[in-house]
Coordinates of C-alpha atoms and ligand atoms in Angstrom, one line a residue:
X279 CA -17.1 11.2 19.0
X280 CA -19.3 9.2 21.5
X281 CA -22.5 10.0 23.0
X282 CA -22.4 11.6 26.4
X283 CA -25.6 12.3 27.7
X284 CA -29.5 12.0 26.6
X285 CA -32.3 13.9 27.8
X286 CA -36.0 13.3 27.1
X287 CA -38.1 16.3 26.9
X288 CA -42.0 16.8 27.0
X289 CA -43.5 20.0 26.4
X290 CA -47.1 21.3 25.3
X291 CA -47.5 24.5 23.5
X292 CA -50.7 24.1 22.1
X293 CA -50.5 19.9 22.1
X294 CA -47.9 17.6 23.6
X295 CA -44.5 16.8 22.5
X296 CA -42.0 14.5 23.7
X297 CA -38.3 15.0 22.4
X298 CA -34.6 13.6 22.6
X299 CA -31.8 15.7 23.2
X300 CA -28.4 13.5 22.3
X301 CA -25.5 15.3 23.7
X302 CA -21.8 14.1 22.1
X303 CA -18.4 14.8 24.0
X304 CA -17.7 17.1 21.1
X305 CA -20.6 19.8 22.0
X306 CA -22.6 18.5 19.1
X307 CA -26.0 17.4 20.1
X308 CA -29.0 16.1 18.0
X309 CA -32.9 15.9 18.2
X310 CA -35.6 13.2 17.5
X311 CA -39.2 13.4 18.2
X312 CA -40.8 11.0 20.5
X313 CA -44.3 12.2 20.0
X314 CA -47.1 9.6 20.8
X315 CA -50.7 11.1 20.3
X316 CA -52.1 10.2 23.4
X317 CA -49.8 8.3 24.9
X318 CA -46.9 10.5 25.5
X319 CA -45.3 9.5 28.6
X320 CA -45.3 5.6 27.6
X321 CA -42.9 7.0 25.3
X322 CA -41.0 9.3 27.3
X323 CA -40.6 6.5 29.8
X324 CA -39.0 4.1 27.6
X325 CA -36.7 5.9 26.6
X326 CA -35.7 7.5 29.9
X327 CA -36.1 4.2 31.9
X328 CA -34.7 2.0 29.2
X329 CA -33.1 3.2 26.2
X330 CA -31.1 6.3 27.2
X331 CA -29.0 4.1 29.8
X332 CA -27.5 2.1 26.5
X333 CA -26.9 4.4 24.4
X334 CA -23.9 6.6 26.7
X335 CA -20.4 6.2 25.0
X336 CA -21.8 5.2 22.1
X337 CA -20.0 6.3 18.7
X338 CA -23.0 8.2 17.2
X339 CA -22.2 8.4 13.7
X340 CA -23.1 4.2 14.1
X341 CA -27.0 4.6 13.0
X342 CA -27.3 1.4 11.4
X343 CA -25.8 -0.9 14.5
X344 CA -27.5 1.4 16.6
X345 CA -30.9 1.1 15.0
X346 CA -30.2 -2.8 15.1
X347 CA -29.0 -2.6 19.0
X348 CA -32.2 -1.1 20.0
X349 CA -34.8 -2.9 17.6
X350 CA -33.1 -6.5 16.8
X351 CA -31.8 -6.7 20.6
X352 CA -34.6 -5.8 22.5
X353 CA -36.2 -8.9 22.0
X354 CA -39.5 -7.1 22.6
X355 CA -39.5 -6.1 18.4
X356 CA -42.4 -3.3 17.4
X357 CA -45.0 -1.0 18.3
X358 CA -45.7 2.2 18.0
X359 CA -44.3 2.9 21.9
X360 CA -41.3 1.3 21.1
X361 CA -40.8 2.6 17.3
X362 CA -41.5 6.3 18.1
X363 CA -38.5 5.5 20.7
X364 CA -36.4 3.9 18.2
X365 CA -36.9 6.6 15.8
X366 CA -36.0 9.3 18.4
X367 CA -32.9 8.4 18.6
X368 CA -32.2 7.2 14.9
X369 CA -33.6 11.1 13.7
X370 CA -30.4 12.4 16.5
X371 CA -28.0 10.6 15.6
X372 CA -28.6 12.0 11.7
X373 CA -28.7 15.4 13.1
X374 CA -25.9 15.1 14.9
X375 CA -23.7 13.5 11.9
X376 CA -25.5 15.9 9.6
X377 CA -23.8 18.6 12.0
X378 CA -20.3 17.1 12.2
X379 CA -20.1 16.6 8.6
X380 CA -21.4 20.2 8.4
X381 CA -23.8 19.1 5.5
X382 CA -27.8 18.9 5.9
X383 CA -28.8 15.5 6.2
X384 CA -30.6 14.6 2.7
X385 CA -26.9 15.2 0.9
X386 CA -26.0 11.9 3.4
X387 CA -29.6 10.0 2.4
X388 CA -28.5 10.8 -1.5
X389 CA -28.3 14.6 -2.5
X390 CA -31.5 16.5 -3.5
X391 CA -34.0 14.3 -6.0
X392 CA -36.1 17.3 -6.7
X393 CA -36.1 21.1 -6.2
X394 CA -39.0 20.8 -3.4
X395 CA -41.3 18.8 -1.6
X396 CA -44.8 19.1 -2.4
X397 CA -47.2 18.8 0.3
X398 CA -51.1 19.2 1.2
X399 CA -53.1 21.0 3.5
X400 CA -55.9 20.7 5.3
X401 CA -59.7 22.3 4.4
X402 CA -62.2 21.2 6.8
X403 CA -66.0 22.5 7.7
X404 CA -69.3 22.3 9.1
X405 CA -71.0 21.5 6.1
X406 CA -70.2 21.4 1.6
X407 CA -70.2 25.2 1.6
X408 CA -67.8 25.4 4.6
X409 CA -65.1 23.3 3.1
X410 CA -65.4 24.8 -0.6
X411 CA -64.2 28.2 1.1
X412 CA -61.6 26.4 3.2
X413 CA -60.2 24.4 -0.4
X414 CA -59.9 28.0 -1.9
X415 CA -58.1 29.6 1.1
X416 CA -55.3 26.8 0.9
X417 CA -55.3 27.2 -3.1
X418 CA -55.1 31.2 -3.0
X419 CA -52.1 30.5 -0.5
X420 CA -50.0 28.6 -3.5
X421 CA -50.9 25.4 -2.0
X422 CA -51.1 22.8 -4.8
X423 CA -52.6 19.9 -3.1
X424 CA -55.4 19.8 -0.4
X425 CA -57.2 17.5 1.9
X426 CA -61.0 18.2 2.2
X427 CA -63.0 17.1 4.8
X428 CA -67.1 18.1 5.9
X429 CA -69.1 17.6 8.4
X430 CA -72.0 15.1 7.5
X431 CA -75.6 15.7 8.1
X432 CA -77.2 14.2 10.7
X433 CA -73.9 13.5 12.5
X434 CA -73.0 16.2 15.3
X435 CA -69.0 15.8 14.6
X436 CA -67.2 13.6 12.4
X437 CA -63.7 12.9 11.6
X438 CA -61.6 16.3 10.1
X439 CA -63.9 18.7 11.6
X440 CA -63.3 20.0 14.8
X441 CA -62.3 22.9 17.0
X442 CA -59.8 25.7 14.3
X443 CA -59.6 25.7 10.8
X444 CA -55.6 26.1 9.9
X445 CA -54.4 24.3 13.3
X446 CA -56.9 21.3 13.6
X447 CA -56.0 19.1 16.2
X448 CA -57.6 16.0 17.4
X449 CA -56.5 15.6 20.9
X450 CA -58.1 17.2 23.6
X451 CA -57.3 18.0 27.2
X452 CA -59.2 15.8 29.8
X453 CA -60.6 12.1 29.2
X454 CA -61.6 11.1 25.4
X455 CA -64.3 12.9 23.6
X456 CA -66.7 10.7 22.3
X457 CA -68.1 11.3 18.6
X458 CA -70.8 9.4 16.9
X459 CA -71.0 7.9 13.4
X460 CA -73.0 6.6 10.7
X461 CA -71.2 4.9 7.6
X462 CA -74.1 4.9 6.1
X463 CA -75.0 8.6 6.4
X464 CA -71.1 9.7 5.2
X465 CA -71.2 7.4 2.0
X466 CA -74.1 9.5 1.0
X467 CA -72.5 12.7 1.4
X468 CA -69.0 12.7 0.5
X469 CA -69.1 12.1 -3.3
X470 CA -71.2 15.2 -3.2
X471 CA -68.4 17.5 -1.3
X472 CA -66.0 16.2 -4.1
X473 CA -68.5 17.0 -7.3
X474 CA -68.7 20.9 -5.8
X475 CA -65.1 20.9 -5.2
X476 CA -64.6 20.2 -9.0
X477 CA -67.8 22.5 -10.0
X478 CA -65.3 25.3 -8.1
X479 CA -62.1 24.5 -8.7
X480 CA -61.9 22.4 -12.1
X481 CA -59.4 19.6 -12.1
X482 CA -55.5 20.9 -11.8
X483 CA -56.0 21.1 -7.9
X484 CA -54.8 17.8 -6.2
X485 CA -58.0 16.8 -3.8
X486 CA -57.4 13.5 -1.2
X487 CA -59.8 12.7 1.6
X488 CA -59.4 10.4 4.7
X489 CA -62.0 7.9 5.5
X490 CA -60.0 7.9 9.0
X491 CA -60.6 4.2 9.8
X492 CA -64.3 4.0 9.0
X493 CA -65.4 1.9 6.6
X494 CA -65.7 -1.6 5.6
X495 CA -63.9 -3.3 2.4
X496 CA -67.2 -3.6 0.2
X497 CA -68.1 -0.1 1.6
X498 CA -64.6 1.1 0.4
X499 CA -64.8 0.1 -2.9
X500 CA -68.0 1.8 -3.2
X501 CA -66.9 5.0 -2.2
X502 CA -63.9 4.7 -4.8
X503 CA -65.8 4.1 -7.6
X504 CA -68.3 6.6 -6.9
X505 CA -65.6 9.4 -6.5
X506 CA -63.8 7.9 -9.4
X507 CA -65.3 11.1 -11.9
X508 CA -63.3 13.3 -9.5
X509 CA -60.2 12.2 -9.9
X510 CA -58.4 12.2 -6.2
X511 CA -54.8 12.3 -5.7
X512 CA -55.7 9.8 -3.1
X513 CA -58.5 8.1 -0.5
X514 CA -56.5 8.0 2.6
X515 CA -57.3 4.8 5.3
X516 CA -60.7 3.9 4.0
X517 CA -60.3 0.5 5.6
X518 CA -58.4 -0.3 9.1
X519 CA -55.4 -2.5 7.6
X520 CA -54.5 -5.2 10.4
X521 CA -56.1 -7.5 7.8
X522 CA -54.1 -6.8 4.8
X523 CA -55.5 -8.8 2.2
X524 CA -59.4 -7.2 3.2
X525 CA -57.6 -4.8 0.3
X526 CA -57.6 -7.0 -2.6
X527 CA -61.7 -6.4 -2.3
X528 CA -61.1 -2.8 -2.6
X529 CA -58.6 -2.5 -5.0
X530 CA -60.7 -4.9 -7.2
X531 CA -63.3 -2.6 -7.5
X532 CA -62.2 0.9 -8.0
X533 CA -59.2 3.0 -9.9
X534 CA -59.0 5.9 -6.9
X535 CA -56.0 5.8 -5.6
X536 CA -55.2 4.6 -2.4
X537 CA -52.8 5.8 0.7
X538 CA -52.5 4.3 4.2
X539 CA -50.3 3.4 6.6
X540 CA -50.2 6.3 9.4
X541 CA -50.0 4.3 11.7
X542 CA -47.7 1.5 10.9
X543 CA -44.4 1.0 12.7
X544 CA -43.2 -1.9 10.2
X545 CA -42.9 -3.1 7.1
X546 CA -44.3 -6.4 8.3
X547 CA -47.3 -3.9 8.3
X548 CA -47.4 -3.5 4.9
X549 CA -45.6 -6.4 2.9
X550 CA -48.5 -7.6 1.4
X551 CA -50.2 -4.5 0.7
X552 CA -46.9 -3.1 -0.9
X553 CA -45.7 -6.7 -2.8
X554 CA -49.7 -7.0 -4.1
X555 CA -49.7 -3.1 -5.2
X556 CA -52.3 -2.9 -3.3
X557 CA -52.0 0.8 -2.5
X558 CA -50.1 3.4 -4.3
X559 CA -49.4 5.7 -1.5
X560 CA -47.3 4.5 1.9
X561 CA -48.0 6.9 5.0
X562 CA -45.6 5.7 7.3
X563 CA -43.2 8.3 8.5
X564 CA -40.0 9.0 10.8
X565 CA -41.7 9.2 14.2
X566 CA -43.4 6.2 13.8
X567 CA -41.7 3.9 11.5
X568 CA -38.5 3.4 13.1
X569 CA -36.6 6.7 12.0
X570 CA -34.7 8.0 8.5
X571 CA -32.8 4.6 9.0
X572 CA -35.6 2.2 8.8
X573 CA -38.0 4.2 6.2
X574 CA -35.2 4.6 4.0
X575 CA -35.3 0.8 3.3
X576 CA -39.1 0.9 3.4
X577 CA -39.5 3.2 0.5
X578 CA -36.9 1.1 -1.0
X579 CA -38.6 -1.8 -1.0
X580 CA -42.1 -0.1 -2.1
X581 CA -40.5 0.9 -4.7
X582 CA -39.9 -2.4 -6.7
X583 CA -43.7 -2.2 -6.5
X584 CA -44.9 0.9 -8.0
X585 CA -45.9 2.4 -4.3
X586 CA -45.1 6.2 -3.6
X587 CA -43.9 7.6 0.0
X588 CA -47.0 10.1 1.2
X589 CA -45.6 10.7 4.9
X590 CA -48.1 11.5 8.1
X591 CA -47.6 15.0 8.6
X592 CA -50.1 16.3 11.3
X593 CA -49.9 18.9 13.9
X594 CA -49.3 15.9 16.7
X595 CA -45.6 15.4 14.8
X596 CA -43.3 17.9 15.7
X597 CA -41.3 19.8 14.1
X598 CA -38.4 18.1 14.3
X599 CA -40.3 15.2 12.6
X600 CA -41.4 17.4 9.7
X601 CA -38.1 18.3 9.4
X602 CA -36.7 14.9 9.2
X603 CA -39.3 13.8 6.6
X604 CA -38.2 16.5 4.1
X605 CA -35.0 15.7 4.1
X606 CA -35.9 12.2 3.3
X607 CA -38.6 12.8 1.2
X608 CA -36.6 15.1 -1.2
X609 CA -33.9 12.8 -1.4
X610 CA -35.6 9.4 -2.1
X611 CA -36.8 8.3 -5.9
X612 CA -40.2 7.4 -4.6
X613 CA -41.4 10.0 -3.0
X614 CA -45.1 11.0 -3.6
X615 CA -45.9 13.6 -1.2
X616 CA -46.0 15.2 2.0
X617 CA -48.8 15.9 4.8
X618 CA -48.1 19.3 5.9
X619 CA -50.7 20.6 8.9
X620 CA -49.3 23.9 10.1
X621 CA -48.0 24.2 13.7
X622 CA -49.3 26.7 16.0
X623 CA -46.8 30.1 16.4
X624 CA -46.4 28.5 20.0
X625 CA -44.9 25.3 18.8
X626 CA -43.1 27.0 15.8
X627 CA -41.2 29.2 18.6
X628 CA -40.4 26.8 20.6
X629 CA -39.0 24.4 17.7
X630 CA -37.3 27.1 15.3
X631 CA -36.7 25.5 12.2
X632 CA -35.1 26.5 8.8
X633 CA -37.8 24.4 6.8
X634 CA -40.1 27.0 4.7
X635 CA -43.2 26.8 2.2
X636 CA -43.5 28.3 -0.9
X637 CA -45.7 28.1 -3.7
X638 CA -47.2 24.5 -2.6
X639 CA -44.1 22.9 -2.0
X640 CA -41.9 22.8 1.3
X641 CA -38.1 22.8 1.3
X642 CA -35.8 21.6 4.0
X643 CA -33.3 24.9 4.2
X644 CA -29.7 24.1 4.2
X645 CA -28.7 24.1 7.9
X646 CA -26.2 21.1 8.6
X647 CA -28.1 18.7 10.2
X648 CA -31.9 18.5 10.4
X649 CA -32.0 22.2 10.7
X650 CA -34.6 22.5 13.6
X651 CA -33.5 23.4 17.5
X652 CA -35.5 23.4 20.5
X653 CA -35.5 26.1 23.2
X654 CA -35.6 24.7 26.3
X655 CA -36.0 27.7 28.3
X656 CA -39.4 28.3 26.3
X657 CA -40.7 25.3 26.4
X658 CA -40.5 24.5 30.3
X659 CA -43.6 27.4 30.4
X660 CA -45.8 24.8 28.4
X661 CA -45.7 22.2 30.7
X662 CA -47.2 18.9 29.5
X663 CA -51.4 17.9 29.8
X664 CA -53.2 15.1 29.6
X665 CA -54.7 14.7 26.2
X666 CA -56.6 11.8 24.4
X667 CA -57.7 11.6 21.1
X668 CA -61.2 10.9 20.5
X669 CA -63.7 7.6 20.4
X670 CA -66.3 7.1 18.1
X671 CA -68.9 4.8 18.6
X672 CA -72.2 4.6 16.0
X673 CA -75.7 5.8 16.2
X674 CA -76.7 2.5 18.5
X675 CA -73.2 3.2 20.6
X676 CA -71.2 0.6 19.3
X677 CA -67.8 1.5 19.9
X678 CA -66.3 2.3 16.4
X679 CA -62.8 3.1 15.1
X680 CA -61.7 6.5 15.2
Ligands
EZ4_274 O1 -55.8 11.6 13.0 O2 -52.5 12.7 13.5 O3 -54.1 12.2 8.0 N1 -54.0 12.7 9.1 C1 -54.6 12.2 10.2 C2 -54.4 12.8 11.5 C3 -54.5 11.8 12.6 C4 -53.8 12.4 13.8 C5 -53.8 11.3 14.9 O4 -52.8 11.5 15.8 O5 -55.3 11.2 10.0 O6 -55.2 13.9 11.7
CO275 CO1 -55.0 10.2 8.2

């Protein structure tokens, strides 16, 4: 078989989506996601300006070499631009094998470790009473696991909360929205959303929160400890991690457990978090960690050190991403769980997929391959728009991280 043809696709039905269509001289053709939040095109470019061109006659059932051609040859190694390329094409070329061999793709990535993959939503709202009713939505639907986030008082809009409760989305069309922030005010009032999620609930629901970015080490640990009575299943990126070793000073102080890693392409983003146990959770997915081929040997190594998989799974990751991260996520040892953010019936039509929830947990299906298409016809009436995630700067308008 050899590769005959590649075709880069952006659409937007509801957000934007890049995609890779890799047609084989057999008829057989697979699909990666490309997706970029923000910064589609960058994407879309590379791969139609510089990767595609390399990869016709290709044999595609090659995914290591491959990988290796397009990461290890480039010379120009990492990124997120570059990785969501990379894993594109990695997440086709398992479809596409997945489809020859007529199996789905987690019986090539190790057969079935468990019987589903359990995942978490996400509850949001304007204030504590907002996001209790939101927490007990997701649990009457079966869910098992959920994300809570509330607005904070005194702050106008804050990370989590935002326009739709099922279908939150970040992005929006036009330049970046600003939003303002106060670490100060939000360490005040989160340990008091998690005390009335208990009060409600009582303690068998999994509850994680994400600090999104916001906080300092010092200011970290604090919040850890002090949400330590309610037992989370995980604070999610309470630190920005380009320093690494700024999380000894958080692990140090507190027993919560810890996930990050969203936006990591590498494992060089992580080796000293993962080789100190610094976290217990790894975020990093398919779309941006260099594809089923590369997190494969991540989770691998994360899991000499105690450190579960817990893969990004937002509404700006298609499909065809979600997809590829339950068939890896029920196949690997370590796998701890899975980010599940609905889709939008727009999106959902235009990417049919044989993936399906039930009773908290998600399984893959068992179409050969990765089990999700694309219609092409569909899409072309969602045509793409500019869209930017937002800025954040605090009270005195110092830009902040988002
Ligand atoms: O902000 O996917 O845990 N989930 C998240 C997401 C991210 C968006 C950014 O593209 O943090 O909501
Ligand atoms: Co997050």
């Amino acid at each position: 078989m050899k590769i005959k043809d590649a075709k880069v696709l952006v659409c937007s039905p509801a957000r934007n989506f890049v995609t890779l269509k890799i047609l084989t001289d057999e008829g057989i053709y697979g699909l990666g996601d490309a997706t970029l939040n923000g910064r589609e095109l960058a994407v879309a470019s590379y791969l139609s300006d510089h990767i595609v061109p390399c990869l016709i006659g290709r044999d595609p059932f090659q995914t290591e070499d491959i990988w290796q051609y397009l990461y290890r040859g480039a010379y120009w190694r990492r990124g997120p631009v570059t990785m969501s390329a990379i894993s594109a094409v990695d997440m086709a070329l398992w479809d596409i094998k997945g489809k020859a061999l007529k199996t789905p793709v987690y019986n090539l990535l190790g057969g079935k470790s468990r019987t589903g993959v359990m995942v978490y939503g996400h509850a949001n709202g304007a204030d504590i009473g907002q996001t209790v009713d939101e927490v007990g939505k997701y649990i009457s639907q079966g869910y098992l696991a959920v994300r809570a986030q509330s607005g904070v008082p005194g702050l106008k809009s804050t990370y989590g909360v935002g326009r739709g409760q099922m279908f939150y989305e970040p992005a929006e069309k036009g330049l970046p929205p600003e939003n303002v922030w106060s670490s100060e005010k939000y360490l005040m009032h989160v340990p008091k959303l998690f005390e009335a999620l208990r009060v409600k609930f009582g303690d068998d629901v999994h509850l994680l929160h994400d600090a999104h970015h916001r906080l300092t080490p010092i200011q970290a640990a604090r919040l850890g400890k002090e949400l330590e009575p309610y037992h989370l299943f995980w604070l999610e990126d309470a630190v920005p991690a380009e320093l690494q070793e700024g999380f000894r000073i958080v692990r140090q102080h507190t027993t919560t457990p810890l996930a990050l890693g969203e936006i990591f392409d590498s494992v060089w983003d992580a080796n000293i978090l993962i080789s100190e146990q610094l976290i217990d959770y790894l975020r990093m997915t398919v779309v941006h960690g260099g594809g089923i081929t590369n997190l494969k040997k991540v989770a691998a190594f994360a899991d000499m050190y105690h450190v579960q998989t817990g893969c990004h799974g937002a509404t700006d990751l298609s499909p065809v991403t979600m997809a590829a991260a339950l068939h890896f996520d029920i196949s690997i040892p370590n796998f701890g769980i899975q980010e599940y953010m609905r889709h939008t019936k727009e999106t959902d039509d235009v990417f049919p997929h044989s993936y399906y929830f039930e009773k908290g947990y998600l399984h893959p299906g068992d179409k050969p391959g990765l089990g999700v298409d694309y219609d092409e016809k569909l899409a072309k009436k969602f045509p793409y728009e500019r869209a930017y995630l937002p800025v954040n700067r605090k009270l005195d308008g110092t830009m902040w991280n988002w």
